[in-house]
Amino acid sequence: MTAESLHASATELLRTWTPAADHDRSLREAMLAFLGSAPRGCLREHAAGHITASAVVFSHDAGEVLLTLHPKVGRWIQLGGHCEEGDETVADAALREATEESGIPGLRIEPGLYGAQAHPITCSLGVPTRHLDLLFRITAPVGAVPVRSVESTDLRWWPVDALPEDAEVLLY
């Protein structure tokens, strides 16, 4: 991994993404401005905020979405996390995180950016920061059975039309 390759991939994803909603267009521009001022902004070390890689994992038939009950956030959210050594692109990081956190082999990532979110959080840095999530749509193979990792309090499939009340997941 290089800070440059992650930065370049994040910038390209945002430049080529065409969000439908006004608030997403505004977030896209804010993230591009952030990246323009933060050459190492895809790395966890950038304490003021950093790009993170998130995965909205759907079942093979798109009828369910896999969510984790995040121990720090305390809500059901999509899988994902920080870009790490070995991730050449933000998409690579999202697929790695989804595989690690779900225990499901053979996940398929769709090309392009699925969405974006921004969250204030105190992550592993131990100080308040901001996660600028780039989201990717990922599909699980038929018969996929998730295995909870140590990074999750709970992990389960939810019908896309019956998500938990406190879930914070983009379903376009």
PDB file of C-alpha atoms in Angstrom:
ATOM      1  CA  MET A   1       0.000   0.000   0.000  1.00  0.00           C
ATOM      2  CA  THR A   2       1.027   3.509  -0.545  1.00  0.00           C
ATOM      3  CA  ALA A   3      -0.694   6.596   0.704  1.00  0.00           C
ATOM      4  CA  GLU A   4      -0.577   7.773  -2.903  1.00  0.00           C
ATOM      5  CA  SER A   5      -2.405   4.757  -4.381  1.00  0.00           C
ATOM      6  CA  LEU A   6      -5.167   4.914  -1.764  1.00  0.00           C
ATOM      7  CA  HIS A   7      -5.518   8.675  -2.231  1.00  0.00           C
ATOM      8  CA  ALA A   8      -5.650   8.312  -6.008  1.00  0.00           C
ATOM      9  CA  SER A   9      -8.285   5.569  -5.820  1.00  0.00           C
ATOM     10  CA  ALA A  10     -10.473   7.556  -3.400  1.00  0.00           C
ATOM     11  CA  THR A  11     -10.207  10.681  -5.543  1.00  0.00           C
ATOM     12  CA  GLU A  12     -11.063   8.781  -8.741  1.00  0.00           C
ATOM     13  CA  LEU A  13     -14.044   7.041  -7.106  1.00  0.00           C
ATOM     14  CA  LEU A  14     -15.469  10.354  -5.932  1.00  0.00           C
ATOM     15  CA  ARG A  15     -14.788  12.151  -9.237  1.00  0.00           C
ATOM     16  CA  THR A  16     -16.615   9.469 -11.235  1.00  0.00           C
ATOM     17  CA  TRP A  17     -19.512   9.026  -8.789  1.00  0.00           C
ATOM     18  CA  THR A  18     -22.771  10.691  -9.792  1.00  0.00           C
ATOM     19  CA  PRO A  19     -24.933  10.942  -6.675  1.00  0.00           C
ATOM     20  CA  ALA A  20     -28.659  11.459  -7.144  1.00  0.00           C
ATOM     21  CA  ALA A  21     -29.417  13.491  -4.009  1.00  0.00           C
ATOM     22  CA  ASP A  22     -28.301  17.065  -3.261  1.00  0.00           C
ATOM     23  CA  HIS A  23     -26.861  16.137   0.150  1.00  0.00           C
ATOM     24  CA  ASP A  24     -24.768  13.377  -1.491  1.00  0.00           C
ATOM     25  CA  ARG A  25     -23.462  15.828  -4.103  1.00  0.00           C
ATOM     26  CA  SER A  26     -22.485  18.194  -1.295  1.00  0.00           C
ATOM     27  CA  LEU A  27     -20.766  15.364   0.608  1.00  0.00           C
ATOM     28  CA  ARG A  28     -18.932  14.319  -2.572  1.00  0.00           C
ATOM     29  CA  GLU A  29     -17.559  17.850  -3.013  1.00  0.00           C
ATOM     30  CA  ALA A  30     -16.579  18.092   0.668  1.00  0.00           C
ATOM     31  CA  MET A  31     -14.718  14.775   0.469  1.00  0.00           C
ATOM     32  CA  LEU A  32     -12.899  15.827  -2.692  1.00  0.00           C
ATOM     33  CA  ALA A  33     -11.891  19.082  -0.981  1.00  0.00           C
ATOM     34  CA  PHE A  34     -10.697  17.097   2.037  1.00  0.00           C
ATOM     35  CA  LEU A  35      -8.586  14.832  -0.178  1.00  0.00           C
ATOM     36  CA  GLY A  36      -7.213  17.885  -1.996  1.00  0.00           C
ATOM     37  CA  SER A  37      -5.827  19.165   1.304  1.00  0.00           C
ATOM     38  CA  ALA A  38      -4.860  15.830   2.885  1.00  0.00           C
ATOM     39  CA  PRO A  39      -2.394  13.717   0.868  1.00  0.00           C
ATOM     40  CA  ARG A  40      -2.378  11.111   3.685  1.00  0.00           C
ATOM     41  CA  GLY A  41      -6.105  11.411   4.360  1.00  0.00           C
ATOM     42  CA  CYS A  42      -6.803   7.745   3.586  1.00  0.00           C
ATOM     43  CA  LEU A  43      -4.662   6.612   6.486  1.00  0.00           C
ATOM     44  CA  ARG A  44      -5.768   6.157  10.080  1.00  0.00           C
ATOM     45  CA  GLU A  45      -2.845   8.340  11.224  1.00  0.00           C
ATOM     46  CA  HIS A  46      -4.614  11.432   9.837  1.00  0.00           C
ATOM     47  CA  ALA A  47      -6.232  12.320  13.165  1.00  0.00           C
ATOM     48  CA  ALA A  48      -8.429  15.168  11.897  1.00  0.00           C
ATOM     49  CA  GLY A  49     -10.368  12.612   9.844  1.00  0.00           C
ATOM     50  CA  HIS A  50      -9.724   9.893   7.317  1.00  0.00           C
ATOM     51  CA  ILE A  51     -11.280   7.984   4.459  1.00  0.00           C
ATOM     52  CA  THR A  52     -12.632   4.579   5.508  1.00  0.00           C
ATOM     53  CA  ALA A  53     -13.825   1.663   3.394  1.00  0.00           C
ATOM     54  CA  SER A  54     -17.332   0.320   3.989  1.00  0.00           C
ATOM     55  CA  ALA A  55     -19.144  -2.649   2.502  1.00  0.00           C
ATOM     56  CA  VAL A  56     -22.885  -3.010   2.154  1.00  0.00           C
ATOM     57  CA  VAL A  57     -23.050  -6.802   1.836  1.00  0.00           C
ATOM     58  CA  PHE A  58     -26.177  -8.168   0.181  1.00  0.00           C
ATOM     59  CA  SER A  59     -27.308 -11.787  -0.039  1.00  0.00           C
ATOM     60  CA  HIS A  60     -27.027 -13.399  -3.472  1.00  0.00           C
ATOM     61  CA  ASP A  61     -30.657 -12.460  -4.257  1.00  0.00           C
ATOM     62  CA  ALA A  62     -30.389  -8.937  -2.738  1.00  0.00           C
ATOM     63  CA  GLY A  63     -33.225  -9.750  -0.316  1.00  0.00           C
ATOM     64  CA  GLU A  64     -31.072  -9.401   2.795  1.00  0.00           C
ATOM     65  CA  VAL A  65     -28.218  -7.241   3.999  1.00  0.00           C
ATOM     66  CA  LEU A  66     -25.514  -8.318   6.449  1.00  0.00           C
ATOM     67  CA  LEU A  67     -25.124  -5.975   9.415  1.00  0.00           C
ATOM     68  CA  THR A  68     -22.824  -5.905  12.402  1.00  0.00           C
ATOM     69  CA  LEU A  69     -23.743  -4.683  15.854  1.00  0.00           C
ATOM     70  CA  HIS A  70     -20.690  -2.510  16.317  1.00  0.00           C
ATOM     71  CA  PRO A  71     -19.303  -2.500  19.880  1.00  0.00           C
ATOM     72  CA  LYS A  72     -18.107   1.137  19.813  1.00  0.00           C
ATOM     73  CA  VAL A  73     -20.999   2.598  17.840  1.00  0.00           C
ATOM     74  CA  GLY A  74     -23.696   0.542  19.582  1.00  0.00           C
ATOM     75  CA  ARG A  75     -25.876   0.289  16.459  1.00  0.00           C
ATOM     76  CA  TRP A  76     -26.373  -2.042  13.533  1.00  0.00           C
ATOM     77  CA  ILE A  77     -24.182  -0.794  10.682  1.00  0.00           C
ATOM     78  CA  GLN A  78     -22.546  -2.033   7.490  1.00  0.00           C
ATOM     79  CA  LEU A  79     -19.194  -3.788   7.611  1.00  0.00           C
ATOM     80  CA  GLY A  80     -15.978  -1.877   7.000  1.00  0.00           C
ATOM     81  CA  GLY A  81     -13.059  -0.065   8.517  1.00  0.00           C
ATOM     82  CA  HIS A  82      -9.692   1.535   8.013  1.00  0.00           C
ATOM     83  CA  CYS A  83      -7.454   1.201   5.000  1.00  0.00           C
ATOM     84  CA  GLU A  84      -4.402  -0.865   5.945  1.00  0.00           C
ATOM     85  CA  GLU A  85      -1.015  -1.948   4.733  1.00  0.00           C
ATOM     86  CA  GLY A  86      -1.529  -4.179   1.715  1.00  0.00           C
ATOM     87  CA  ASP A  87      -4.632  -2.335   0.446  1.00  0.00           C
ATOM     88  CA  GLU A  88      -3.733  -0.875  -2.915  1.00  0.00           C
ATOM     89  CA  THR A  89      -7.130   0.821  -3.318  1.00  0.00           C
ATOM     90  CA  VAL A  90     -10.072   1.766  -1.135  1.00  0.00           C
ATOM     91  CA  ALA A  91     -12.128  -0.921  -2.918  1.00  0.00           C
ATOM     92  CA  ASP A  92      -9.483  -3.489  -1.912  1.00  0.00           C
ATOM     93  CA  ALA A  93      -9.837  -2.322   1.686  1.00  0.00           C
ATOM     94  CA  ALA A  94     -13.649  -2.646   1.578  1.00  0.00           C
ATOM     95  CA  LEU A  95     -13.485  -6.188   0.212  1.00  0.00           C
ATOM     96  CA  ARG A  96     -10.833  -7.185   2.763  1.00  0.00           C
ATOM     97  CA  GLU A  97     -12.859  -5.719   5.638  1.00  0.00           C
ATOM     98  CA  ALA A  98     -16.059  -7.410   4.445  1.00  0.00           C
ATOM     99  CA  THR A  99     -14.311 -10.783   4.185  1.00  0.00           C
ATOM    100  CA  GLU A 100     -12.601 -10.434   7.589  1.00  0.00           C
ATOM    101  CA  GLU A 101     -15.713  -9.240   9.413  1.00  0.00           C
ATOM    102  CA  SER A 102     -18.172 -11.650   7.769  1.00  0.00           C
ATOM    103  CA  GLY A 103     -16.046 -14.786   7.512  1.00  0.00           C
ATOM    104  CA  ILE A 104     -17.604 -15.325   4.079  1.00  0.00           C
ATOM    105  CA  PRO A 105     -15.264 -16.369   1.253  1.00  0.00           C
ATOM    106  CA  GLY A 106     -16.052 -15.515  -2.367  1.00  0.00           C
ATOM    107  CA  LEU A 107     -17.622 -12.086  -1.869  1.00  0.00           C
ATOM    108  CA  ARG A 108     -17.990 -10.072  -5.103  1.00  0.00           C
ATOM    109  CA  ILE A 109     -17.561  -6.304  -5.152  1.00  0.00           C
ATOM    110  CA  GLU A 110     -19.387  -4.205  -7.728  1.00  0.00           C
ATOM    111  CA  PRO A 111     -17.299  -1.622  -9.575  1.00  0.00           C
ATOM    112  CA  GLY A 112     -17.637   2.020  -8.629  1.00  0.00           C
ATOM    113  CA  LEU A 113     -18.797   3.824  -5.547  1.00  0.00           C
ATOM    114  CA  TYR A 114     -22.135   2.786  -4.026  1.00  0.00           C
ATOM    115  CA  GLY A 115     -22.412   5.749  -1.682  1.00  0.00           C
ATOM    116  CA  ALA A 116     -20.701   7.904   0.934  1.00  0.00           C
ATOM    117  CA  GLN A 117     -21.276   8.864   4.562  1.00  0.00           C
ATOM    118  CA  ALA A 118     -19.508  10.939   7.212  1.00  0.00           C
ATOM    119  CA  HIS A 119     -19.488  10.007  10.902  1.00  0.00           C
ATOM    120  CA  PRO A 120     -17.945  11.652  13.963  1.00  0.00           C
ATOM    121  CA  ILE A 121     -16.342   8.868  16.016  1.00  0.00           C
ATOM    122  CA  THR A 122     -13.620   8.079  18.505  1.00  0.00           C
ATOM    123  CA  CYS A 123     -11.895   5.206  16.728  1.00  0.00           C
ATOM    124  CA  SER A 124      -8.704   3.329  17.524  1.00  0.00           C
ATOM    125  CA  LEU A 125      -6.789   6.615  17.672  1.00  0.00           C
ATOM    126  CA  GLY A 126      -8.494   7.291  21.015  1.00  0.00           C
ATOM    127  CA  VAL A 127      -9.388  10.862  20.071  1.00  0.00           C
ATOM    128  CA  PRO A 128     -12.483  12.297  18.387  1.00  0.00           C
ATOM    129  CA  THR A 129     -12.126  12.164  14.620  1.00  0.00           C
ATOM    130  CA  ARG A 130     -14.308  11.812  11.542  1.00  0.00           C
ATOM    131  CA  HIS A 131     -14.725   8.742   9.351  1.00  0.00           C
ATOM    132  CA  LEU A 132     -15.386   9.661   5.748  1.00  0.00           C
ATOM    133  CA  ASP A 133     -16.868   6.380   4.525  1.00  0.00           C
ATOM    134  CA  LEU A 134     -16.699   5.336   0.910  1.00  0.00           C
ATOM    135  CA  LEU A 135     -19.295   2.583   0.480  1.00  0.00           C
ATOM    136  CA  PHE A 136     -19.173  -0.354  -1.898  1.00  0.00           C
ATOM    137  CA  ARG A 137     -21.910  -2.798  -2.825  1.00  0.00           C
ATOM    138  CA  ILE A 138     -20.818  -6.393  -2.262  1.00  0.00           C
ATOM    139  CA  THR A 139     -22.722  -9.588  -3.023  1.00  0.00           C
ATOM    140  CA  ALA A 140     -22.368 -12.812  -1.064  1.00  0.00           C
ATOM    141  CA  PRO A 141     -22.431 -16.208  -2.766  1.00  0.00           C
ATOM    142  CA  VAL A 142     -25.454 -18.525  -2.526  1.00  0.00           C
ATOM    143  CA  GLY A 143     -25.639 -20.198   0.885  1.00  0.00           C
ATOM    144  CA  ALA A 144     -23.227 -17.764   2.563  1.00  0.00           C
ATOM    145  CA  VAL A 145     -23.110 -18.246   6.326  1.00  0.00           C
ATOM    146  CA  PRO A 146     -21.551 -15.347   8.262  1.00  0.00           C
ATOM    147  CA  VAL A 147     -19.136 -15.978  11.123  1.00  0.00           C
ATOM    148  CA  ARG A 148     -18.881 -13.210  13.731  1.00  0.00           C
ATOM    149  CA  SER A 149     -15.397 -11.801  14.248  1.00  0.00           C
ATOM    150  CA  VAL A 150     -13.968 -10.240  17.406  1.00  0.00           C
ATOM    151  CA  GLU A 151     -14.758  -6.837  15.874  1.00  0.00           C
ATOM    152  CA  SER A 152     -18.499  -7.370  16.300  1.00  0.00           C
ATOM    153  CA  THR A 153     -20.960  -7.824  19.143  1.00  0.00           C
ATOM    154  CA  ASP A 154     -23.372  -9.565  16.763  1.00  0.00           C
ATOM    155  CA  LEU A 155     -23.570 -10.258  13.037  1.00  0.00           C
ATOM    156  CA  ARG A 156     -26.645 -11.283  11.069  1.00  0.00           C
ATOM    157  CA  TRP A 157     -28.638 -11.087   7.881  1.00  0.00           C
ATOM    158  CA  TRP A 158     -31.581  -8.670   7.905  1.00  0.00           C
ATOM    159  CA  PRO A 159     -34.375  -8.475   5.302  1.00  0.00           C
ATOM    160  CA  VAL A 160     -33.872  -5.224   3.375  1.00  0.00           C
ATOM    161  CA  ASP A 161     -37.456  -4.251   4.172  1.00  0.00           C
ATOM    162  CA  ALA A 162     -37.164  -5.031   7.910  1.00  0.00           C
ATOM    163  CA  LEU A 163     -33.952  -3.481   9.202  1.00  0.00           C
ATOM    164  CA  PRO A 164     -33.469  -2.746  12.913  1.00  0.00           C
ATOM    165  CA  GLU A 165     -34.856   0.648  13.942  1.00  0.00           C
ATOM    166  CA  ASP A 166     -31.435   2.086  14.769  1.00  0.00           C
ATOM    167  CA  ALA A 167     -29.696   0.763  11.640  1.00  0.00           C
ATOM    168  CA  GLU A 168     -27.709   3.296   9.684  1.00  0.00           C
ATOM    169  CA  VAL A 169     -27.358   1.637   6.277  1.00  0.00           C
ATOM    170  CA  LEU A 170     -27.703   2.984   2.753  1.00  0.00           C
ATOM    171  CA  LEU A 171     -30.087   0.890   0.654  1.00  0.00           C
ATOM    172  CA  TYR A 172     -30.599   2.549  -2.720  1.00  0.00           C
TER     173      TYR A 172
END
